[in-house]
Amino acid sequence: MRAARLIKMVLLLQSHPAMTAAELARELEVSERTVTRDAQALSEAGVPVYAERGRAGGYRLIGGYRTRLTGLARGEAEALFLSGVPGALREMGLEDAASAARLKVSAALLPSLRDASRTAAQRFHLDAPNWFREPRTPELLPVVADAVWDDRPVTACYRRGQEEVVRELEPYGLVLKAGVWYLCARVARAEGGGAFRVYRIDRFTAVEAVGERFTRDDGFDLPAFWAERAEQFARSILRAQVMVRLSEQGVRALPHVVDAPIAREALEAADEPDADGRVTVTLPVESEEVAHAQLAGLGPEAEVLAPRTLRDRFARDARRLAALYADAGPAGT
């Protein structure tokens, strides 16, 4: 435990010009007295930790001291090699840089840990695209990725329906969702008031980096922004409602045929089961056509009550099925 803390202290001091005892104590979750003892222990072990007294004082490393990554445990080393997604790095044009970084990390590890990259790769693999869909890398993805990494504003030509629009964008981050690449960017204030928006990269027809680097908004959180926009999108397409009466088996199966969070919300809002043990729920859906395709998977475990047009559609399906299975066996037997 203490060895791990000492290594973390050295790495913290490597990444900061100086840190006070209070700052180190907060990061290491120990007392300032423990920080003092740890600094002394590092100094006795040959790590050049220097303590400066006074209001502007603190701890720092002298002489440009750097440590090799010999303090990594096997689990930590294997997790490090899982931090890159090979396919995504290749599509962004970063495969060579990632390969060089992995080689440098491997060279810095203890001999007993140098197989970490192989053991990690044999235990985890991310296959991002959906089934039965040929992944296609957007032609302009490397250009966009360069702009994201370099904080360069871009002029982008974007297909929107049957027209093309030109936008001045500050590219903040890339998201790979089910094999599709998206750009999260802030629109130039003159065009969009500085709002953050999401663009499918395969709809860009031209992208060109322009001007000097922009200053990123420190308050922007890419995972949080994406989660919020993804939820907004999922709900924005639910423009209709259907009322369905479900058997006990239908209740269990509902999250597997419609969006699971929507199913859970509908079931939580439902009344108690009726005398037949069935539960009536109101589901937001994209359209009657989509609802028909989804709820058909529940068969007799779901009875559509409303709208009437959808109920009639299932009634016609039921009559056709009854006619198909009216005979005792297959035709010709």
CSV table of C-alpha atoms in Angstrom, one decimal:
chain,number,residue,atom,x,y,z
A,1,MET,CA,0.0,0.0,0.0
A,2,ARG,CA,2.7,2.4,1.0
A,3,ALA,CA,4.8,1.5,-2.1
A,4,ALA,CA,2.0,2.3,-4.4
A,5,ARG,CA,1.5,5.7,-2.6
A,6,LEU,CA,5.2,6.5,-2.9
A,7,ILE,CA,5.1,5.8,-6.6
A,8,LYS,CA,2.0,8.0,-7.0
A,9,MET,CA,3.7,10.8,-5.1
A,10,VAL,CA,6.7,10.7,-7.5
A,11,LEU,CA,4.4,10.7,-10.6
A,12,LEU,CA,2.5,13.6,-9.2
A,13,LEU,CA,5.7,15.6,-8.6
A,14,GLN,CA,6.9,14.7,-12.1
A,15,SER,CA,3.7,16.2,-13.6
A,16,HIS,CA,3.8,19.4,-11.5
A,17,PRO,CA,6.6,22.0,-11.0
A,18,ALA,CA,5.8,21.9,-7.3
A,19,MET,CA,3.1,20.8,-4.9
A,20,THR,CA,2.3,21.8,-1.4
A,21,ALA,CA,2.0,19.3,1.4
A,22,ALA,CA,-1.7,20.0,1.5
A,23,GLU,CA,-2.1,19.4,-2.2
A,24,LEU,CA,-0.2,16.1,-2.0
A,25,ALA,CA,-2.2,15.0,1.1
A,26,ARG,CA,-5.5,15.7,-0.8
A,27,GLU,CA,-4.4,13.7,-3.9
A,28,LEU,CA,-2.9,10.8,-1.8
A,29,GLU,CA,-5.7,10.8,0.7
A,30,VAL,CA,-3.4,10.9,3.7
A,31,SER,CA,-2.3,13.5,6.3
A,32,GLU,CA,0.3,16.2,5.7
A,33,ARG,CA,2.5,14.5,8.4
A,34,THR,CA,2.4,11.3,6.3
A,35,VAL,CA,3.4,13.3,3.2
A,36,THR,CA,6.4,14.6,5.1
A,37,ARG,CA,7.4,11.1,6.1
A,38,ASP,CA,6.9,9.8,2.6
A,39,ALA,CA,9.1,12.6,1.1
A,40,GLN,CA,11.8,11.7,3.6
A,41,ALA,CA,11.6,8.0,2.7
A,42,LEU,CA,11.9,8.9,-1.1
A,43,SER,CA,14.9,11.1,-0.4
A,44,GLU,CA,16.6,8.3,1.6
A,45,ALA,CA,15.9,5.9,-1.3
A,46,GLY,CA,17.7,8.2,-3.8
A,47,VAL,CA,14.7,10.1,-5.3
A,48,PRO,CA,15.7,13.8,-5.2
A,49,VAL,CA,12.6,15.3,-3.5
A,50,TYR,CA,13.3,18.8,-2.3
A,51,ALA,CA,11.2,20.7,0.2
A,52,GLU,CA,11.0,24.5,0.1
A,53,ARG,CA,9.6,26.3,3.2
A,54,GLY,CA,7.5,29.4,3.2
A,55,ARG,CA,4.2,30.6,1.7
A,56,ALA,CA,5.3,29.8,-1.8
A,57,GLY,CA,7.0,26.6,-0.8
A,58,GLY,CA,6.2,23.0,-1.4
A,59,TYR,CA,7.8,19.7,-2.7
A,60,ARG,CA,9.4,19.3,-6.1
A,61,LEU,CA,11.8,17.0,-7.9
A,62,ILE,CA,15.2,18.5,-8.7
A,63,GLY,CA,17.6,17.8,-11.6
A,64,GLY,CA,14.9,16.8,-14.1
A,65,TYR,CA,14.4,13.5,-12.3
A,66,ARG,CA,12.1,11.0,-14.1
A,67,THR,CA,11.1,7.6,-13.0
A,68,ARG,CA,10.6,4.5,-15.2
A,69,LEU,CA,7.3,2.7,-15.1
A,70,THR,CA,8.6,0.0,-12.9
A,71,GLY,CA,5.9,0.5,-10.2
A,72,LEU,CA,3.0,-0.8,-12.4
A,73,ALA,CA,1.3,-3.9,-11.2
A,74,ARG,CA,0.3,-6.5,-13.8
A,75,GLY,CA,-3.4,-5.5,-13.7
A,76,GLU,CA,-2.5,-1.8,-14.1
A,77,ALA,CA,-0.2,-2.6,-17.1
A,78,GLU,CA,-2.8,-4.8,-18.8
A,79,ALA,CA,-5.4,-2.1,-18.3
A,80,LEU,CA,-3.1,0.5,-19.8
A,81,PHE,CA,-2.9,-1.5,-23.0
A,82,LEU,CA,-6.7,-1.7,-23.1
A,83,SER,CA,-6.9,2.1,-23.2
A,84,GLY,CA,-6.6,2.3,-27.0
A,85,VAL,CA,-9.1,1.0,-29.5
A,86,PRO,CA,-7.1,-0.3,-32.5
A,87,GLY,CA,-9.8,0.1,-35.1
A,88,ALA,CA,-10.7,3.6,-34.1
A,89,LEU,CA,-7.1,4.7,-33.8
A,90,ARG,CA,-6.4,3.3,-37.3
A,91,GLU,CA,-9.4,5.2,-38.8
A,92,MET,CA,-8.3,8.4,-37.2
A,93,GLY,CA,-4.8,8.0,-38.6
A,94,LEU,CA,-3.2,7.5,-35.2
A,95,GLU,CA,-2.2,3.9,-35.5
A,96,ASP,CA,1.5,4.6,-35.9
A,97,ALA,CA,1.6,7.0,-33.0
A,98,ALA,CA,-0.3,4.5,-30.8
A,99,SER,CA,2.1,1.7,-31.8
A,100,ALA,CA,5.1,3.8,-30.9
A,101,ALA,CA,3.7,4.7,-27.6
A,102,ARG,CA,3.0,1.1,-26.7
A,103,LEU,CA,6.5,0.2,-27.6
A,104,LYS,CA,7.9,2.9,-25.3
A,105,VAL,CA,5.7,1.8,-22.5
A,106,SER,CA,6.6,-1.9,-23.0
A,107,ALA,CA,10.3,-0.9,-22.9
A,108,ALA,CA,9.9,0.9,-19.6
A,109,LEU,CA,8.1,-2.0,-17.9
A,110,LEU,CA,9.8,-4.7,-15.8
A,111,PRO,CA,10.6,-7.8,-17.8
A,112,SER,CA,8.0,-9.7,-15.9
A,113,LEU,CA,5.3,-7.4,-17.2
A,114,ARG,CA,6.3,-7.0,-20.8
A,115,ASP,CA,3.8,-9.6,-22.0
A,116,ALA,CA,0.9,-7.3,-20.7
A,117,SER,CA,0.0,-6.1,-24.2
A,118,ARG,CA,-0.4,-9.7,-25.4
A,119,THR,CA,-2.3,-11.0,-22.4
A,120,ALA,CA,-4.7,-8.0,-22.5
A,121,ALA,CA,-5.3,-8.3,-26.3
A,122,GLN,CA,-6.2,-12.0,-25.8
A,123,ARG,CA,-8.8,-11.1,-23.1
A,124,PHE,CA,-10.6,-8.1,-24.6
A,125,HIS,CA,-11.6,-7.0,-28.1
A,126,LEU,CA,-13.9,-4.2,-29.0
A,127,ASP,CA,-15.9,-4.7,-32.2
A,128,ALA,CA,-17.8,-1.4,-32.5
A,129,PRO,CA,-20.0,-1.8,-35.7
A,130,ASN,CA,-23.4,-3.3,-35.7
A,131,TRP,CA,-24.0,-6.8,-37.0
A,132,PHE,CA,-24.7,-7.3,-40.7
A,133,ARG,CA,-23.3,-3.9,-41.5
A,134,GLU,CA,-20.1,-3.2,-43.5
A,135,PRO,CA,-18.2,-0.6,-41.5
A,136,ARG,CA,-17.2,2.3,-43.7
A,137,THR,CA,-14.6,4.8,-42.6
A,138,PRO,CA,-15.5,8.4,-43.5
A,139,GLU,CA,-13.0,9.8,-46.0
A,140,LEU,CA,-12.6,13.1,-44.0
A,141,LEU,CA,-12.2,11.5,-40.6
A,142,PRO,CA,-8.4,11.9,-40.4
A,143,VAL,CA,-8.7,15.6,-41.3
A,144,VAL,CA,-11.3,16.1,-38.6
A,145,ALA,CA,-9.3,14.1,-36.0
A,146,ASP,CA,-6.2,16.2,-36.7
A,147,ALA,CA,-8.3,19.4,-36.0
A,148,VAL,CA,-9.7,17.9,-32.8
A,149,TRP,CA,-6.3,16.9,-31.5
A,150,ASP,CA,-4.8,20.3,-32.5
A,151,ASP,CA,-7.7,22.5,-31.4
A,152,ARG,CA,-7.9,24.0,-34.9
A,153,PRO,CA,-11.2,25.6,-36.1
A,154,VAL,CA,-12.5,24.3,-39.4
A,155,THR,CA,-14.7,25.3,-42.2
A,156,ALA,CA,-17.0,22.4,-43.0
A,157,CYS,CA,-19.4,21.7,-45.8
A,158,TYR,CA,-22.2,19.5,-44.5
A,159,ARG,CA,-25.0,17.6,-46.2
A,160,ARG,CA,-28.4,18.4,-44.6
A,161,GLY,CA,-31.2,16.7,-46.5
A,162,GLN,CA,-31.0,17.8,-50.1
A,163,GLU,CA,-28.8,20.8,-49.5
A,164,GLU,CA,-25.3,21.5,-48.4
A,165,VAL,CA,-24.5,24.1,-45.7
A,166,VAL,CA,-21.2,25.6,-44.7
A,167,ARG,CA,-20.3,26.0,-41.0
A,168,GLU,CA,-17.4,27.5,-39.1
A,169,LEU,CA,-16.8,25.0,-36.3
A,170,GLU,CA,-14.6,24.5,-33.3
A,171,PRO,CA,-14.1,20.7,-33.1
A,172,TYR,CA,-14.2,19.5,-29.5
A,173,GLY,CA,-14.4,15.7,-29.7
A,174,LEU,CA,-15.1,12.6,-31.6
A,175,VAL,CA,-17.6,9.8,-30.7
A,176,LEU,CA,-17.8,6.4,-32.3
A,177,LYS,CA,-21.3,5.0,-31.9
A,178,ALA,CA,-22.3,1.6,-33.3
A,179,GLY,CA,-19.8,2.0,-36.1
A,180,VAL,CA,-20.8,5.6,-37.0
A,181,TRP,CA,-18.4,8.5,-36.3
A,182,TYR,CA,-19.8,11.8,-34.9
A,183,LEU,CA,-18.1,15.2,-34.3
A,184,CYS,CA,-19.1,17.3,-31.3
A,185,ALA,CA,-18.3,20.9,-32.1
A,186,ARG,CA,-19.1,24.4,-31.2
A,187,VAL,CA,-20.6,26.5,-34.0
A,188,ALA,CA,-19.0,29.9,-34.6
A,189,ARG,CA,-20.8,32.6,-32.6
A,190,ALA,CA,-21.8,34.5,-35.7
A,191,GLU,CA,-23.7,31.5,-37.1
A,192,GLY,CA,-24.9,29.5,-34.1
A,193,GLY,CA,-24.4,31.7,-31.1
A,194,GLY,CA,-21.6,29.5,-29.9
A,195,ALA,CA,-23.9,26.4,-29.4
A,196,PHE,CA,-22.5,22.9,-29.2
A,197,ARG,CA,-23.9,20.5,-31.8
A,198,VAL,CA,-23.4,17.0,-33.2
A,199,TYR,CA,-22.5,16.2,-36.8
A,200,ARG,CA,-22.2,12.8,-38.6
A,201,ILE,CA,-18.8,12.9,-40.1
A,202,ASP,CA,-19.8,10.8,-43.2
A,203,ARG,CA,-22.1,13.8,-44.1
A,204,PHE,CA,-19.1,16.2,-44.4
A,205,THR,CA,-18.2,16.8,-48.1
A,206,ALA,CA,-15.3,19.1,-47.3
A,207,VAL,CA,-13.3,20.1,-44.2
A,208,GLU,CA,-10.5,22.6,-44.0
A,209,ALA,CA,-8.6,23.8,-40.9
A,210,VAL,CA,-8.5,27.6,-40.7
A,211,GLY,CA,-7.0,30.2,-38.4
A,212,GLU,CA,-5.2,29.9,-35.1
A,213,ARG,CA,-5.9,27.4,-32.3
A,214,PHE,CA,-9.1,28.1,-30.4
A,215,THR,CA,-9.3,28.2,-26.6
A,216,ARG,CA,-11.3,25.2,-25.3
A,217,ASP,CA,-14.1,25.7,-22.8
A,218,ASP,CA,-12.8,24.0,-19.7
A,219,GLY,CA,-16.4,23.3,-18.6
A,220,PHE,CA,-17.1,21.1,-21.7
A,221,ASP,CA,-17.4,17.4,-20.7
A,222,LEU,CA,-17.5,15.2,-23.8
A,223,PRO,CA,-19.0,12.0,-22.2
A,224,ALA,CA,-21.7,14.0,-20.4
A,225,PHE,CA,-22.5,16.1,-23.4
A,226,TRP,CA,-22.9,13.0,-25.6
A,227,ALA,CA,-25.0,11.2,-23.1
A,228,GLU,CA,-27.4,14.2,-22.8
A,229,ARG,CA,-27.6,14.6,-26.6
A,230,ALA,CA,-28.1,10.9,-27.2
A,231,GLU,CA,-31.0,10.8,-24.7
A,232,GLN,CA,-32.5,13.9,-26.3
A,233,PHE,CA,-32.3,12.3,-29.7
A,234,ALA,CA,-33.8,9.0,-28.6
A,235,ARG,CA,-36.8,10.8,-27.0
A,236,SER,CA,-37.2,13.3,-29.9
A,237,ILE,CA,-38.2,10.5,-32.4
A,238,LEU,CA,-40.9,9.1,-30.1
A,239,ARG,CA,-43.8,11.1,-31.5
A,240,ALA,CA,-46.7,8.8,-30.9
A,241,GLN,CA,-48.2,6.7,-28.1
A,242,VAL,CA,-49.7,3.2,-27.9
A,243,MET,CA,-51.6,1.5,-25.1
A,244,VAL,CA,-50.8,-2.1,-24.6
A,245,ARG,CA,-52.1,-4.8,-22.2
A,246,LEU,CA,-49.3,-7.2,-21.3
A,247,SER,CA,-49.3,-10.7,-19.8
A,248,GLU,CA,-46.7,-11.5,-17.1
A,249,GLN,CA,-44.4,-13.0,-19.9
A,250,GLY,CA,-45.1,-9.9,-22.0
A,251,VAL,CA,-43.9,-7.6,-19.1
A,252,ARG,CA,-40.7,-9.6,-18.9
A,253,ALA,CA,-40.1,-9.4,-22.7
A,254,LEU,CA,-41.1,-5.8,-23.3
A,255,PRO,CA,-37.5,-4.4,-22.6
A,256,HIS,CA,-36.2,-6.7,-25.3
A,257,VAL,CA,-38.5,-5.5,-28.1
A,258,VAL,CA,-38.6,-1.7,-27.4
A,259,ASP,CA,-36.0,0.6,-26.0
A,260,ALA,CA,-35.2,-0.7,-22.5
A,261,PRO,CA,-35.2,2.6,-20.6
A,262,ILE,CA,-38.6,3.5,-22.2
A,263,ALA,CA,-40.0,0.1,-21.3
A,264,ARG,CA,-38.8,0.5,-17.7
A,265,GLU,CA,-40.4,3.9,-17.4
A,266,ALA,CA,-43.7,2.7,-18.9
A,267,LEU,CA,-43.8,-0.3,-16.5
A,268,GLU,CA,-43.0,1.8,-13.5
A,269,ALA,CA,-45.9,4.2,-14.3
A,270,ALA,CA,-48.4,1.4,-14.9
A,271,ASP,CA,-51.2,0.5,-12.5
A,272,GLU,CA,-51.5,-2.8,-10.7
A,273,PRO,CA,-52.3,-6.0,-12.7
A,274,ASP,CA,-55.9,-6.5,-13.5
A,275,ALA,CA,-58.0,-9.6,-12.6
A,276,ASP,CA,-56.4,-11.6,-15.4
A,277,GLY,CA,-52.9,-10.7,-14.2
A,278,ARG,CA,-52.3,-8.4,-17.2
A,279,VAL,CA,-50.6,-4.9,-16.9
A,280,THR,CA,-51.7,-2.0,-19.1
A,281,VAL,CA,-48.9,0.4,-20.1
A,282,THR,CA,-48.7,3.5,-22.3
A,283,LEU,CA,-45.6,3.4,-24.6
A,284,PRO,CA,-44.1,6.4,-26.5
A,285,VAL,CA,-43.2,5.1,-30.0
A,286,GLU,CA,-41.7,6.5,-33.1
A,287,SER,CA,-44.7,5.7,-35.3
A,288,GLU,CA,-47.5,3.1,-35.6
A,289,GLU,CA,-45.4,1.3,-38.2
A,290,VAL,CA,-42.5,0.9,-35.9
A,291,ALA,CA,-44.7,0.0,-33.0
A,292,HIS,CA,-46.4,-2.7,-35.1
A,293,ALA,CA,-43.0,-4.2,-36.0
A,294,GLN,CA,-41.8,-4.1,-32.4
A,295,LEU,CA,-44.9,-5.4,-30.6
A,296,ALA,CA,-45.5,-8.2,-33.1
A,297,GLY,CA,-42.5,-9.9,-31.5
A,298,LEU,CA,-44.6,-10.3,-28.3
A,299,GLY,CA,-47.3,-12.3,-30.1
A,300,PRO,CA,-50.3,-13.2,-27.9
A,301,GLU,CA,-48.5,-11.8,-24.8
A,302,ALA,CA,-49.5,-8.3,-25.8
A,303,GLU,CA,-52.9,-6.8,-26.7
A,304,VAL,CA,-52.9,-3.4,-28.3
A,305,LEU,CA,-55.8,-1.3,-26.9
A,306,ALA,CA,-55.1,2.0,-28.7
A,307,PRO,CA,-54.9,3.6,-31.1
A,308,ARG,CA,-57.7,1.9,-32.9
A,309,THR,CA,-55.9,1.8,-36.2
A,310,LEU,CA,-53.0,-0.2,-34.7
A,311,ARG,CA,-55.4,-2.5,-32.9
A,312,ASP,CA,-57.2,-3.2,-36.2
A,313,ARG,CA,-53.9,-3.9,-37.9
A,314,PHE,CA,-53.1,-6.6,-35.3
A,315,ALA,CA,-56.6,-8.0,-35.6
A,316,ARG,CA,-56.0,-8.4,-39.4
A,317,ASP,CA,-52.7,-10.1,-38.6
A,318,ALA,CA,-54.4,-12.5,-36.2
A,319,ARG,CA,-57.1,-13.5,-38.8
A,320,ARG,CA,-54.4,-14.1,-41.4
A,321,LEU,CA,-52.4,-16.3,-39.0
A,322,ALA,CA,-55.6,-18.2,-38.0
A,323,ALA,CA,-56.3,-18.9,-41.6
A,324,LEU,CA,-52.7,-20.1,-42.2
A,325,TYR,CA,-52.9,-22.5,-39.3
A,326,ALA,CA,-56.5,-23.6,-39.7
A,327,ASP,CA,-55.5,-27.1,-41.1
A,328,ALA,CA,-54.3,-29.8,-38.8
A,329,GLY,CA,-50.9,-30.0,-40.5
A,330,PRO,CA,-48.9,-28.7,-43.4
A,331,ALA,CA,-50.4,-28.8,-46.8
A,332,GLY,CA,-50.0,-32.1,-48.6
A,333,THR,CA,-49.8,-34.2,-45.5
